[in-house]
Coordinates of C-alpha atoms in Angstrom, one line a residue:
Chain S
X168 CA 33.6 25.6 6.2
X169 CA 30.9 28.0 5.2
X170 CA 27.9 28.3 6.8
X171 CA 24.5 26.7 6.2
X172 CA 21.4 28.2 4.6
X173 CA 18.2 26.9 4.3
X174 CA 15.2 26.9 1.9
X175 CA 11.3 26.7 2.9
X176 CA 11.3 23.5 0.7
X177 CA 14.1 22.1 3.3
X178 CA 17.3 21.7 1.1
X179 CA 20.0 23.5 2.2
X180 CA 23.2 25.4 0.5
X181 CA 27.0 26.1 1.4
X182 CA 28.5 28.6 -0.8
X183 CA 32.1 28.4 -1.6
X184 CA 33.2 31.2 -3.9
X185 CA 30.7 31.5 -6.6
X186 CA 30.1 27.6 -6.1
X187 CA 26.7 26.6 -4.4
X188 CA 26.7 23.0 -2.7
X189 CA 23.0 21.4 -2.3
X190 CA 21.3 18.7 -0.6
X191 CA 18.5 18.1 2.1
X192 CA 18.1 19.3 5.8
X193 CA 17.7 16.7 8.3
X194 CA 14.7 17.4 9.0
X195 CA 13.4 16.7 5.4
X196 CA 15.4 13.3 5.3
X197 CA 13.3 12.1 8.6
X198 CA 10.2 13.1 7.2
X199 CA 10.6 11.1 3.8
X200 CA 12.3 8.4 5.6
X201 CA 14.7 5.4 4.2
X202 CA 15.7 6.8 0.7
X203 CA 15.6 4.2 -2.2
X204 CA 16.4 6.2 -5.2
X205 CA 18.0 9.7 -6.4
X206 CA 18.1 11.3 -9.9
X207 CA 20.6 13.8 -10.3
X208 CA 21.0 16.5 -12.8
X209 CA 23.2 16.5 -15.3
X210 CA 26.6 19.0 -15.6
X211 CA 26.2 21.5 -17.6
X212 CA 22.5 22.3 -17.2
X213 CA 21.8 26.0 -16.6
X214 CA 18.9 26.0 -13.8
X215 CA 16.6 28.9 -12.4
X216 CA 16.2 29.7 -8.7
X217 CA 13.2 27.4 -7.6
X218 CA 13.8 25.1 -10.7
X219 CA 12.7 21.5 -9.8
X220 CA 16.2 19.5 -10.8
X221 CA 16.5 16.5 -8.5
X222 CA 13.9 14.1 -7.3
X223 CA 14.5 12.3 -3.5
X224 CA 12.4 8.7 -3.8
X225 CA 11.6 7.1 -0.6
X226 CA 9.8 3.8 -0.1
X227 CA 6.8 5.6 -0.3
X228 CA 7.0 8.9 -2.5
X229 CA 8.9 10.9 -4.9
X230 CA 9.5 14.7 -4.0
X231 CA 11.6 17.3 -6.1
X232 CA 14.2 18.9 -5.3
X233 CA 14.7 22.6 -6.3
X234 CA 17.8 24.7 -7.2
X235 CA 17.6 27.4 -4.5
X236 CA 19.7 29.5 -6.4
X237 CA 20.2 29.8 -9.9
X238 CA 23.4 29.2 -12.1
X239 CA 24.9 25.9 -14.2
X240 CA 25.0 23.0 -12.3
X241 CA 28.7 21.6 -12.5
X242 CA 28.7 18.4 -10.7
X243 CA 26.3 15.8 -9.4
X244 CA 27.3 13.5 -6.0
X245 CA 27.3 10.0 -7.8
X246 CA 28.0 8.4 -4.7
X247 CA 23.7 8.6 -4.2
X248 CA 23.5 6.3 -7.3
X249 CA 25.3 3.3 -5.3
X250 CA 24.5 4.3 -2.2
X251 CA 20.7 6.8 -1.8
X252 CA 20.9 6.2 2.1
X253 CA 23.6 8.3 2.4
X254 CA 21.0 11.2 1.9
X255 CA 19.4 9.4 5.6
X256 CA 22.9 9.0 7.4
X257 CA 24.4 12.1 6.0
X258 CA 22.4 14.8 4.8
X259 CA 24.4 18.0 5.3
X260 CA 27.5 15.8 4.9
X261 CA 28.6 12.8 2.4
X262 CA 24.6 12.7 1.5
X263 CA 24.9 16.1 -1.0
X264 CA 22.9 16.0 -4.5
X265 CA 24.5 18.6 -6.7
X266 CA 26.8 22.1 -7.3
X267 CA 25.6 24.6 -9.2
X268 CA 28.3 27.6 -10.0
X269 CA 28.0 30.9 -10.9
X270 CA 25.9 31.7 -7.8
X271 CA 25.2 35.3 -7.1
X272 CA 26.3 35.2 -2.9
X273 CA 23.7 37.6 -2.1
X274 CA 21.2 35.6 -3.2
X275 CA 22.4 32.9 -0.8
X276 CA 22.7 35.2 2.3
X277 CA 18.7 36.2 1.3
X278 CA 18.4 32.6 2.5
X279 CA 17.4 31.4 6.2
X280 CA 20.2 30.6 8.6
X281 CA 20.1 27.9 10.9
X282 CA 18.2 29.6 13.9
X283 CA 15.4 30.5 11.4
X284 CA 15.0 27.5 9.9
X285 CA 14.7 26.0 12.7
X286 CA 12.3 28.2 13.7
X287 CA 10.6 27.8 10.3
X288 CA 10.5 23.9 10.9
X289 CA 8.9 24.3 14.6
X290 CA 6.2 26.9 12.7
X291 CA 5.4 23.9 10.6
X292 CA 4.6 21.1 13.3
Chain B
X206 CA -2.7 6.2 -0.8
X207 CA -5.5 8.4 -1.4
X208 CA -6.3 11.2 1.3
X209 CA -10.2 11.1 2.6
X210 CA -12.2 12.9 0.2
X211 CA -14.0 16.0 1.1
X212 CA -14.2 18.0 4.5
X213 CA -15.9 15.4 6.5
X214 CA -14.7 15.1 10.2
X215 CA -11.3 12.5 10.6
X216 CA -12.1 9.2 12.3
X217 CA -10.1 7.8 14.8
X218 CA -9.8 3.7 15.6
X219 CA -10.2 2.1 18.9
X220 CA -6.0 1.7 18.7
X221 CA -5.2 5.8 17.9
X222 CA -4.5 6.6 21.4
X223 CA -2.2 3.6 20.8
X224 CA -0.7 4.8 17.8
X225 CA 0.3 7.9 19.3
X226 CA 1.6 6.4 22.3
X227 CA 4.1 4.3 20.0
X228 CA 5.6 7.4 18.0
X229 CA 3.1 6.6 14.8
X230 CA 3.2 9.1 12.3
X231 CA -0.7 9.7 11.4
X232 CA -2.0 10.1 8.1
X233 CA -5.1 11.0 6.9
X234 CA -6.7 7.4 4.9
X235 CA -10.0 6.5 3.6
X236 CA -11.5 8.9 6.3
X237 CA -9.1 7.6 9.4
X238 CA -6.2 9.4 11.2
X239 CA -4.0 6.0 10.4
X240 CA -0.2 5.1 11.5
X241 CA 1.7 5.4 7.9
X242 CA 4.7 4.5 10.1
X243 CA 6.4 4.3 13.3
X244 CA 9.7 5.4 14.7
X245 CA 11.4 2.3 13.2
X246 CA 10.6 3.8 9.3
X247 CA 8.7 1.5 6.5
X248 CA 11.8 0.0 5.7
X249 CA 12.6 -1.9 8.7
X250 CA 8.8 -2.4 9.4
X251 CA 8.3 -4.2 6.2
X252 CA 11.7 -6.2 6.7
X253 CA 10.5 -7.6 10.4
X254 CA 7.1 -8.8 9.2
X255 CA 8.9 -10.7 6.7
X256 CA 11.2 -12.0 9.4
X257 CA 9.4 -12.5 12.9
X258 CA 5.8 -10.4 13.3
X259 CA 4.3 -7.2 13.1
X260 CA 1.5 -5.7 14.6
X261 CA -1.3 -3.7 12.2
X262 CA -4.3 -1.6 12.7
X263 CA -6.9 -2.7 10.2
X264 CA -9.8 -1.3 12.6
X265 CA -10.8 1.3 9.6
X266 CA -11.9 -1.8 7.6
X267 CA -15.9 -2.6 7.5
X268 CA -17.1 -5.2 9.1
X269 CA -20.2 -7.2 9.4
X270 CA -22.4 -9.4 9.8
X271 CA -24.8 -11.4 6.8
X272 CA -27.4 -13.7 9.0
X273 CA -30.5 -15.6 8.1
X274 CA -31.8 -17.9 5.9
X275 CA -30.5 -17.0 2.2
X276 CA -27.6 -15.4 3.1
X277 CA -25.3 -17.3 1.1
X278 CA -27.0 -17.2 -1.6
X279 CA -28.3 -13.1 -1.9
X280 CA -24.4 -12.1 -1.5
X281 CA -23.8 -14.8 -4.7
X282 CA -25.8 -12.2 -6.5
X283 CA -22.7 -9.7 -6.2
X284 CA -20.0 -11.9 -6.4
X285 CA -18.5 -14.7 -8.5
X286 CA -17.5 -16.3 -5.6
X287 CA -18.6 -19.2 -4.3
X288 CA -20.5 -18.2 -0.8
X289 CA -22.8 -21.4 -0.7
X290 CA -20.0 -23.6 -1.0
X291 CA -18.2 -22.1 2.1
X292 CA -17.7 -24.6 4.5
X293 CA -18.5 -23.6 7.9
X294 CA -15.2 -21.6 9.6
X295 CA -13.8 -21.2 6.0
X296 CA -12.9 -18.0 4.7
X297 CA -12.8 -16.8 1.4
X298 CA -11.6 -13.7 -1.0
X299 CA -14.3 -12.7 -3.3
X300 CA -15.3 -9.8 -5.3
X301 CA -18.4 -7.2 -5.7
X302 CA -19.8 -6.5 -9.0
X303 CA -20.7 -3.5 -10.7
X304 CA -23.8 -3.8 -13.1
X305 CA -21.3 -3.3 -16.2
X306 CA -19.0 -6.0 -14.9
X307 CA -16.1 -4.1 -13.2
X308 CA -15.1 -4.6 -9.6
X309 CA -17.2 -3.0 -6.9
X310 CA -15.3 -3.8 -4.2
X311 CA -12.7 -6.4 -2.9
X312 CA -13.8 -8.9 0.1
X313 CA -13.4 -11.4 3.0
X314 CA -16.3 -13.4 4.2
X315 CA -16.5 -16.4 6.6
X316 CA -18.9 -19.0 7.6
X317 CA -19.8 -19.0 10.8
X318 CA -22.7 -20.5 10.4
X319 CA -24.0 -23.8 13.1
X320 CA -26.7 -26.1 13.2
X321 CA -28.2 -24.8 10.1
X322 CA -28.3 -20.9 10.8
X323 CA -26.7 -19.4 8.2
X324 CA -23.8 -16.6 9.5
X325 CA -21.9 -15.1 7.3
X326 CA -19.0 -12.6 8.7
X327 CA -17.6 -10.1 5.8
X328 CA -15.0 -7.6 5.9
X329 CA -15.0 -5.1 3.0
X330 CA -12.5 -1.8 2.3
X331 CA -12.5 1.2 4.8
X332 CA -13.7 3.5 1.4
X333 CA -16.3 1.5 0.0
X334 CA -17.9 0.1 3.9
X335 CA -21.1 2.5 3.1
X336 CA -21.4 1.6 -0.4
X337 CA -21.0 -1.6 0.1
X338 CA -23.5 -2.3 2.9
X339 CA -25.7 -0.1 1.0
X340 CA -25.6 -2.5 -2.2
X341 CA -25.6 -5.5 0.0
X342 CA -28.7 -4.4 1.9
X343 CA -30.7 -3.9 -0.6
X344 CA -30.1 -7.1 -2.3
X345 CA -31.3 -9.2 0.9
X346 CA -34.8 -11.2 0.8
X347 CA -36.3 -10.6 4.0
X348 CA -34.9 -13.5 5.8
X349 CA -31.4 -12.4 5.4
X350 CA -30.1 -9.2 7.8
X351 CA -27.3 -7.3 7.6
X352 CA -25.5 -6.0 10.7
X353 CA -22.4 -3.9 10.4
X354 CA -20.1 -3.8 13.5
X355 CA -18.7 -0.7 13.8
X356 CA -18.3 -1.2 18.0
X357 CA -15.3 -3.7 16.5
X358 CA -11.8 -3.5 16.0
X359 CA -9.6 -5.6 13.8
X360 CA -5.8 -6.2 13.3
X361 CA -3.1 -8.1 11.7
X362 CA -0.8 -10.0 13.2
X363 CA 1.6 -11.2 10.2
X364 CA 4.7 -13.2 9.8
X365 CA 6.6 -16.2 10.2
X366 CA 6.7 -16.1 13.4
X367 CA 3.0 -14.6 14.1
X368 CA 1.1 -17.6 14.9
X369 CA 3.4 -19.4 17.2
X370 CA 3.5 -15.5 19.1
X371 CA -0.4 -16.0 19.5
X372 CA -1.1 -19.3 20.0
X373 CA 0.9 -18.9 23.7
X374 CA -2.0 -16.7 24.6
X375 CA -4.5 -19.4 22.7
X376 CA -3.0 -22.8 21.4
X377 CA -5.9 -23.6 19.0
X378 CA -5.0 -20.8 16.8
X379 CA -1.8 -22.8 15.7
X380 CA -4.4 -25.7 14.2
X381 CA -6.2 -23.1 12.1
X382 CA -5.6 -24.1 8.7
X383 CA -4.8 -21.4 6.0
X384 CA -8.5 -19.6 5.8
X385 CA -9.5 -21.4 8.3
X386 CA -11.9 -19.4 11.0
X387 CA -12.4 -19.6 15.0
X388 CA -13.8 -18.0 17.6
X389 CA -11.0 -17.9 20.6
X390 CA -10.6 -16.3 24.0
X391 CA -6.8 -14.1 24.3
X392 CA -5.7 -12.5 27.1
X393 CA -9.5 -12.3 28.2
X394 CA -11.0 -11.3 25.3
X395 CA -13.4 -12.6 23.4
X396 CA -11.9 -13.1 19.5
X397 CA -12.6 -14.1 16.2
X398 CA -9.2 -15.2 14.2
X399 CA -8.6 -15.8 10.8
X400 CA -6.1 -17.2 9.3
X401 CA -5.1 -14.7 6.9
X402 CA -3.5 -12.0 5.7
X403 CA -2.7 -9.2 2.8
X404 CA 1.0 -9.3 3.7
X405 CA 2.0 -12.6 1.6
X406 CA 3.5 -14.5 5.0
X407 CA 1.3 -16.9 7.5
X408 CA -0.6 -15.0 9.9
X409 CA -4.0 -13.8 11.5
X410 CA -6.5 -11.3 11.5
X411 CA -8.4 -10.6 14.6
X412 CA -11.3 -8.9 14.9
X413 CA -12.1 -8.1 19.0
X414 CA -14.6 -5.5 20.3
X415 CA -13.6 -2.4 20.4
X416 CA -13.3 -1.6 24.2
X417 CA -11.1 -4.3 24.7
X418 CA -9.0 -3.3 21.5
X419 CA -6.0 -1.3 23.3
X420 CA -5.5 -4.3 26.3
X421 CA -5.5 -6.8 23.3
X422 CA -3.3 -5.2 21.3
X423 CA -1.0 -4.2 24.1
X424 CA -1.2 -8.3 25.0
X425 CA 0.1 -8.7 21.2
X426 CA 2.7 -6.3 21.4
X427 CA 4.4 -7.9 24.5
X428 CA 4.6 -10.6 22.7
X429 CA 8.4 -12.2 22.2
X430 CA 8.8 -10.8 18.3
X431 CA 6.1 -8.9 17.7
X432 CA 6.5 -5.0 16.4
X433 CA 4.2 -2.5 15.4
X434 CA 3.9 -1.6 11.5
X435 CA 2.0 0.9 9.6
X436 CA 0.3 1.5 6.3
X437 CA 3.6 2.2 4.3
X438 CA 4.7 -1.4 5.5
X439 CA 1.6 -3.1 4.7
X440 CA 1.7 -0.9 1.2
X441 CA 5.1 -2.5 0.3
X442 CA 4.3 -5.8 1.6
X443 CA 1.0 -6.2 -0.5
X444 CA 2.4 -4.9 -3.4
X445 CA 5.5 -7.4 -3.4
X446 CA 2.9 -10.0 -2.8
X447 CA 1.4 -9.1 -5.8
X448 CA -2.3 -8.5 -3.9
X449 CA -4.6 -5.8 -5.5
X450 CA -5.1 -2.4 -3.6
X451 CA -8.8 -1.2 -4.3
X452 CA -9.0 1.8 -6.2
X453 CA -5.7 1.8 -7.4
X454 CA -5.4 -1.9 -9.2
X455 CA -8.7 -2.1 -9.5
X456 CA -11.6 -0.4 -9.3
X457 CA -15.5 0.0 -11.1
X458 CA -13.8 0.2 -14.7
X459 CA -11.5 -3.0 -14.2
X460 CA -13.3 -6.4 -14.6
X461 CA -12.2 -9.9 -12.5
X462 CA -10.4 -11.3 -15.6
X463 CA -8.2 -8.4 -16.4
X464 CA -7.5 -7.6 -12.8
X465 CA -6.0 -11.5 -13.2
X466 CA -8.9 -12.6 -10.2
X467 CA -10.3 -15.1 -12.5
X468 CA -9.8 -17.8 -9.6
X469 CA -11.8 -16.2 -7.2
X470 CA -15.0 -17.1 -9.9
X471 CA -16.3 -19.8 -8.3
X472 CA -16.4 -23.5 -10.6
X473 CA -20.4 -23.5 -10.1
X474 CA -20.8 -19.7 -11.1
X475 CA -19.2 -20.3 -14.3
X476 CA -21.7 -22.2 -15.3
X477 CA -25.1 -20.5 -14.1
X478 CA -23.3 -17.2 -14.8
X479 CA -26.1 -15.6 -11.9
X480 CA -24.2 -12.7 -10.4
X481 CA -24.3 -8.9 -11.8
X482 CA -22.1 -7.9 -14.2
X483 CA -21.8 -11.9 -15.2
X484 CA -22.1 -10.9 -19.3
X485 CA -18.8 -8.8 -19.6
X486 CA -17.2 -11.5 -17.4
X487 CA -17.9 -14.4 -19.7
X488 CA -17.1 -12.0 -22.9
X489 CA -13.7 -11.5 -20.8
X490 CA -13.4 -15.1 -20.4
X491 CA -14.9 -16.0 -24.1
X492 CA -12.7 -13.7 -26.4
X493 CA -9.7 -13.4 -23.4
X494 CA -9.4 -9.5 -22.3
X495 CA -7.8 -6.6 -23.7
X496 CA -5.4 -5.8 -20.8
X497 CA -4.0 -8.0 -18.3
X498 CA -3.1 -7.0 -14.5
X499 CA 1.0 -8.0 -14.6
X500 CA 3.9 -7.5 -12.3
X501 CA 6.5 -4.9 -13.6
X502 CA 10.0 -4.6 -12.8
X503 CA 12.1 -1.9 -13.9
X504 CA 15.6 -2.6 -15.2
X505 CA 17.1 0.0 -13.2
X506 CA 17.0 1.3 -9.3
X507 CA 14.2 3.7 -10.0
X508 CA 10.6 2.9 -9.1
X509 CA 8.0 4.1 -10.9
X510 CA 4.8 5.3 -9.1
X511 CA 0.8 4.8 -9.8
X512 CA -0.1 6.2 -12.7
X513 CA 3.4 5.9 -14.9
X514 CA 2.4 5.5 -18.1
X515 CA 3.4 2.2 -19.9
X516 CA 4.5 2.2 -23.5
X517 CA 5.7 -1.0 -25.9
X518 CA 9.4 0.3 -26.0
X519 CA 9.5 2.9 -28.8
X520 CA 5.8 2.4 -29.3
X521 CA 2.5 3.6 -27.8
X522 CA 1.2 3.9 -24.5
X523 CA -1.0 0.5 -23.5
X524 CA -2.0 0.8 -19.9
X525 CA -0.1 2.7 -16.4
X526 CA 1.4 1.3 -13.6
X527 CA -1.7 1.0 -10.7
X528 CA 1.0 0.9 -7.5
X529 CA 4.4 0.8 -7.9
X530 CA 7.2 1.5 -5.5
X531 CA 10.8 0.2 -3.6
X532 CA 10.6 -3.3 -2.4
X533 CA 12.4 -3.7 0.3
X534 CA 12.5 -7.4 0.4
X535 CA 12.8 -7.7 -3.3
X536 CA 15.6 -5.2 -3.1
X537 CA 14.6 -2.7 -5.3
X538 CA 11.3 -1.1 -7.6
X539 CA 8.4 -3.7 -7.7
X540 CA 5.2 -2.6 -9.5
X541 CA 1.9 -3.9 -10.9
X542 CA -0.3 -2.5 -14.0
X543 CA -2.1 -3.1 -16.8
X544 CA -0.7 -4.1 -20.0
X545 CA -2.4 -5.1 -23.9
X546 CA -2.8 -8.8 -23.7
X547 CA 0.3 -9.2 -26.4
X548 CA 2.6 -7.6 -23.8
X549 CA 1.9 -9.3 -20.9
X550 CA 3.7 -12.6 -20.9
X551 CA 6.6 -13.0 -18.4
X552 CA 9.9 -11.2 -19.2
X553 CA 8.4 -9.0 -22.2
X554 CA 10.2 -5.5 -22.7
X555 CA 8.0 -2.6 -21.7
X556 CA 8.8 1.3 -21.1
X557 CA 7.9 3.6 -18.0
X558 CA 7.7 6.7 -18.7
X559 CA 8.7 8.3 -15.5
X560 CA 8.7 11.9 -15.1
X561 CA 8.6 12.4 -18.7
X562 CA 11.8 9.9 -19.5
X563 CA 11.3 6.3 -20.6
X564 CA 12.9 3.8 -18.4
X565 CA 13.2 0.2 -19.8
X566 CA 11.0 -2.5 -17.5
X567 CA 9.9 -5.9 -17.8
X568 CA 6.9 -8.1 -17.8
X569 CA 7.5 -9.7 -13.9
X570 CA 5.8 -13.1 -12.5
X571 CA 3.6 -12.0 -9.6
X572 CA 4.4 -12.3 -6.8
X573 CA 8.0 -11.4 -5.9
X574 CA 8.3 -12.3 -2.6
X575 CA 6.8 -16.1 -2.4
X576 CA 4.2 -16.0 -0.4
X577 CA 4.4 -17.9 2.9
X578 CA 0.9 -19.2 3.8
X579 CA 0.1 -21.8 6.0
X580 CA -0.6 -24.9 4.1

């Protein structure tokens, strides 16, 4: 399994070919805490790096979610509609939001890895 | 929640070294460094107050102290509740006035008056303490004297199972009737306890000085059942309860009938009509108002926030949702706001129009959690 990289607005990307997998770090899940609700882009929609496509609702507050790359997204993680809590019990795992393909791999590598992000996070506290 | 306006210094509460202790995440509200949650997350905060008790810090609230002959009487001249009717160790909910008629502020006050010395105890919002005592003071005849408490702290202690927790530290506090008031002595400290809440379940509010504020608390915590929650808890559990947050469901612009707080005008004052603000009240009541406070539930999973603006479906927009979010014990989005008077009857179709999409919603009985008072 490719390796992790992370964004500055905590969602992070595994690149497989020229196809990106999204979702949320960890850390962002525990800081918006139990997630009620997820809207999902739909297939097909061409997105910019930094695009706001995906909004996370918690019991308290909506936040965006941003394509941290750009390309066509080809496939949303449906499994959020039924069940958004997967996002809290599985972030980097089951709890995924969307692919996007057509990713330009250096872009991705221009990302944080895991030791800088988690240096990133610790910079933030 | 609004974030304290300007640069002015953060205030703590007697119970922030307490907050810490217990893993609370502290926000910045109404000028105080406040627990928005604690390790357990809003979710299962809100779900145990609804199911045995939990534990709030309401210290950031104003209270004080209305004393003298008069009393009773000078504070009727903001409000449309009835104060002179207050039976000694009753509480009520009341409202301040605005000159135009819109809401000032939303209130508690008590009789604790004896042996013909009027006492009136009030509690007012954490953003509006100095405006109020400011519009209250300078309403008083001479007799009457104002005396905020700052050196006191108050919490919550709210749920099913919050009074029986309490009254094995004090067993008069289980004969309190619903708004009924008392002084009491827990764990040592000298206490006033109300029988009240903004949660929807039974429960007290407890107002202690502050030095004492960490030991009681710590007493309540111990307690078999008893959990600490935050302000995201008390957030969702108000709103399912369908009670108003000041300055989000209503504010200076909103009057008492189209905030749906007609019953807190008092039988008596709607007859003198002697409080400020009285005219657009009785025009409200007269000719019935042009909006309506309502419940809203959308059709679907996704909430819809403050400030969502609410169309007829396919039509205009008529008014925005004021708080809105995920109730956890209703099991999905809740909201309140302020529809046209034609829309707002029970179960009529309404749009959201949430991040630029509409969303179908509905006209939704208030509140959606029964609420649980003592009776």
């Amino acid at each position: 399994m490719a390796e992790l990289r992370f964004t500055k607005d905590h969602e992070w990307v595994r690149l497989d070919g020229d196809v990106a997998t999204i979702g949320i770090t960890d850390h962002a899940q525990t800081a918006l805490g139990d997630v009620v609700f997820v809207d999902l882009p739909e297939p097909g929609r061409e997105v910019a790096e930094g695009e706001a496509c995906a909004v996370v609702e918690s019991v308290k507050a909506a936040s965006d979610v941003y394509a941290p790359v750009a390309g066509r997204i080809v496939e949303s993680n449906g499994a959020l509609t039924d069940n958004p809590a997967l996002v809290n019990s599985a972030p980097t795992g089951e709890g995924w939001f969307f692919r996007i393909e057509g990713v330009d791999a250096a872009t991705v590598d221009a990302l944080m890895d895991e030791a800088a992000y988690a240096a990133f996070v610790e910079s933030l506290a | 929640m609004a974030d304290s306006p300007g640069e002015s210094p953060i205030l703590e509460t007697p119970l922030s070294g307490l907050h810490r202790a217990l893993g609370g995440r502290m926000v910045p509200f109404a000028g105080y460094a406040m627990p928005v949650q604690y390790p357990a997350g809003i979710m299962a905060e809100h779900l145990h107050c609804r199911a045995a008790a939990s534990l709030f810090d309401v210290s950031h609230m104003g209270q004080a102290e209305l004393v003298g002959d008069g009393a009773a009487a000078a504070l009727e001249s903001l409000t449309p509740a009835d104060v002179q009717g207050l039976k000694p160790g009753r509480q009520r909910y009341g409202l301040l006035m605005t000159e135009q008629g819109g809401i000032f502020d939303d209130f508690m006050v008590a009789n604790l008056g004896a042996q013909g010395t009027e006492r009136l105890f009030l509690v007012v919002n954490a953003s509006r303490k100095a405006e109020d005592f400011a519009l209250i003071g300078a309403a008083l005849p001479p007799s009457v004297t104002l005396r905020p408490l700052p050196d006191r702290a108050l919490v919550a202690l709210q749920g099913p199972a919050a009074v029986a927790a309490i009254a094995t530290l004090a067993p008069g506090i289980a004969a309190l009737p619903f708004m009924g008031v008392g002084a009491f002595d827990i764990a040592g400290v000298p206490a006033l306890v109300s029988r009240s809440g903004y949660t929807g379940e039974d429960g007290v509010e407890v107002s202690v000085p502050a030095d004492s504020a960490e030991a009681f608390a710590k007493a309540l915590l111990a307690l078999p059942g008893v959990q600490p929650a935050g302000l995201g808890a008390r957030d969702s559990l108000r709103l399912e309860a369908g009670l108003c947050l000041y300055g989000n469901d209503i504010d200076e612009t909103t009057s008492p009938v189209e905030a749906a707080l007609t019953w807190t005008i008092g039988k008596r004052r709607r007859t003198a009509w002697d409080f400020r603000g009285a005219d657009r009240v009785r025009a409200d009541l007269d000719n019935g108002p042009q909006r309506l406070r309502v419940g809203i539930r959308p059709d679907s999973r996704q909430p819809a926030r403050g400030h969502t603006p609410v169309h007829a479906p396919g039509g205009a927009v008529m008014g925005e949702v004021t708080s809105g979010g995920f109730g956890p014990s209703a099991n999905g989005p809740v909201a309140m706001g302020y529809v046209a008077r034609s829309h707002a009857a029970d179960g009529t179709p309404l749009e959201l129009l949430v991040r630029g999409k509409p969303i179908p919603a509905r006209v939704a009985p208030l509140p959606f959690t029964p609420h649980r008072y003592a009776r």
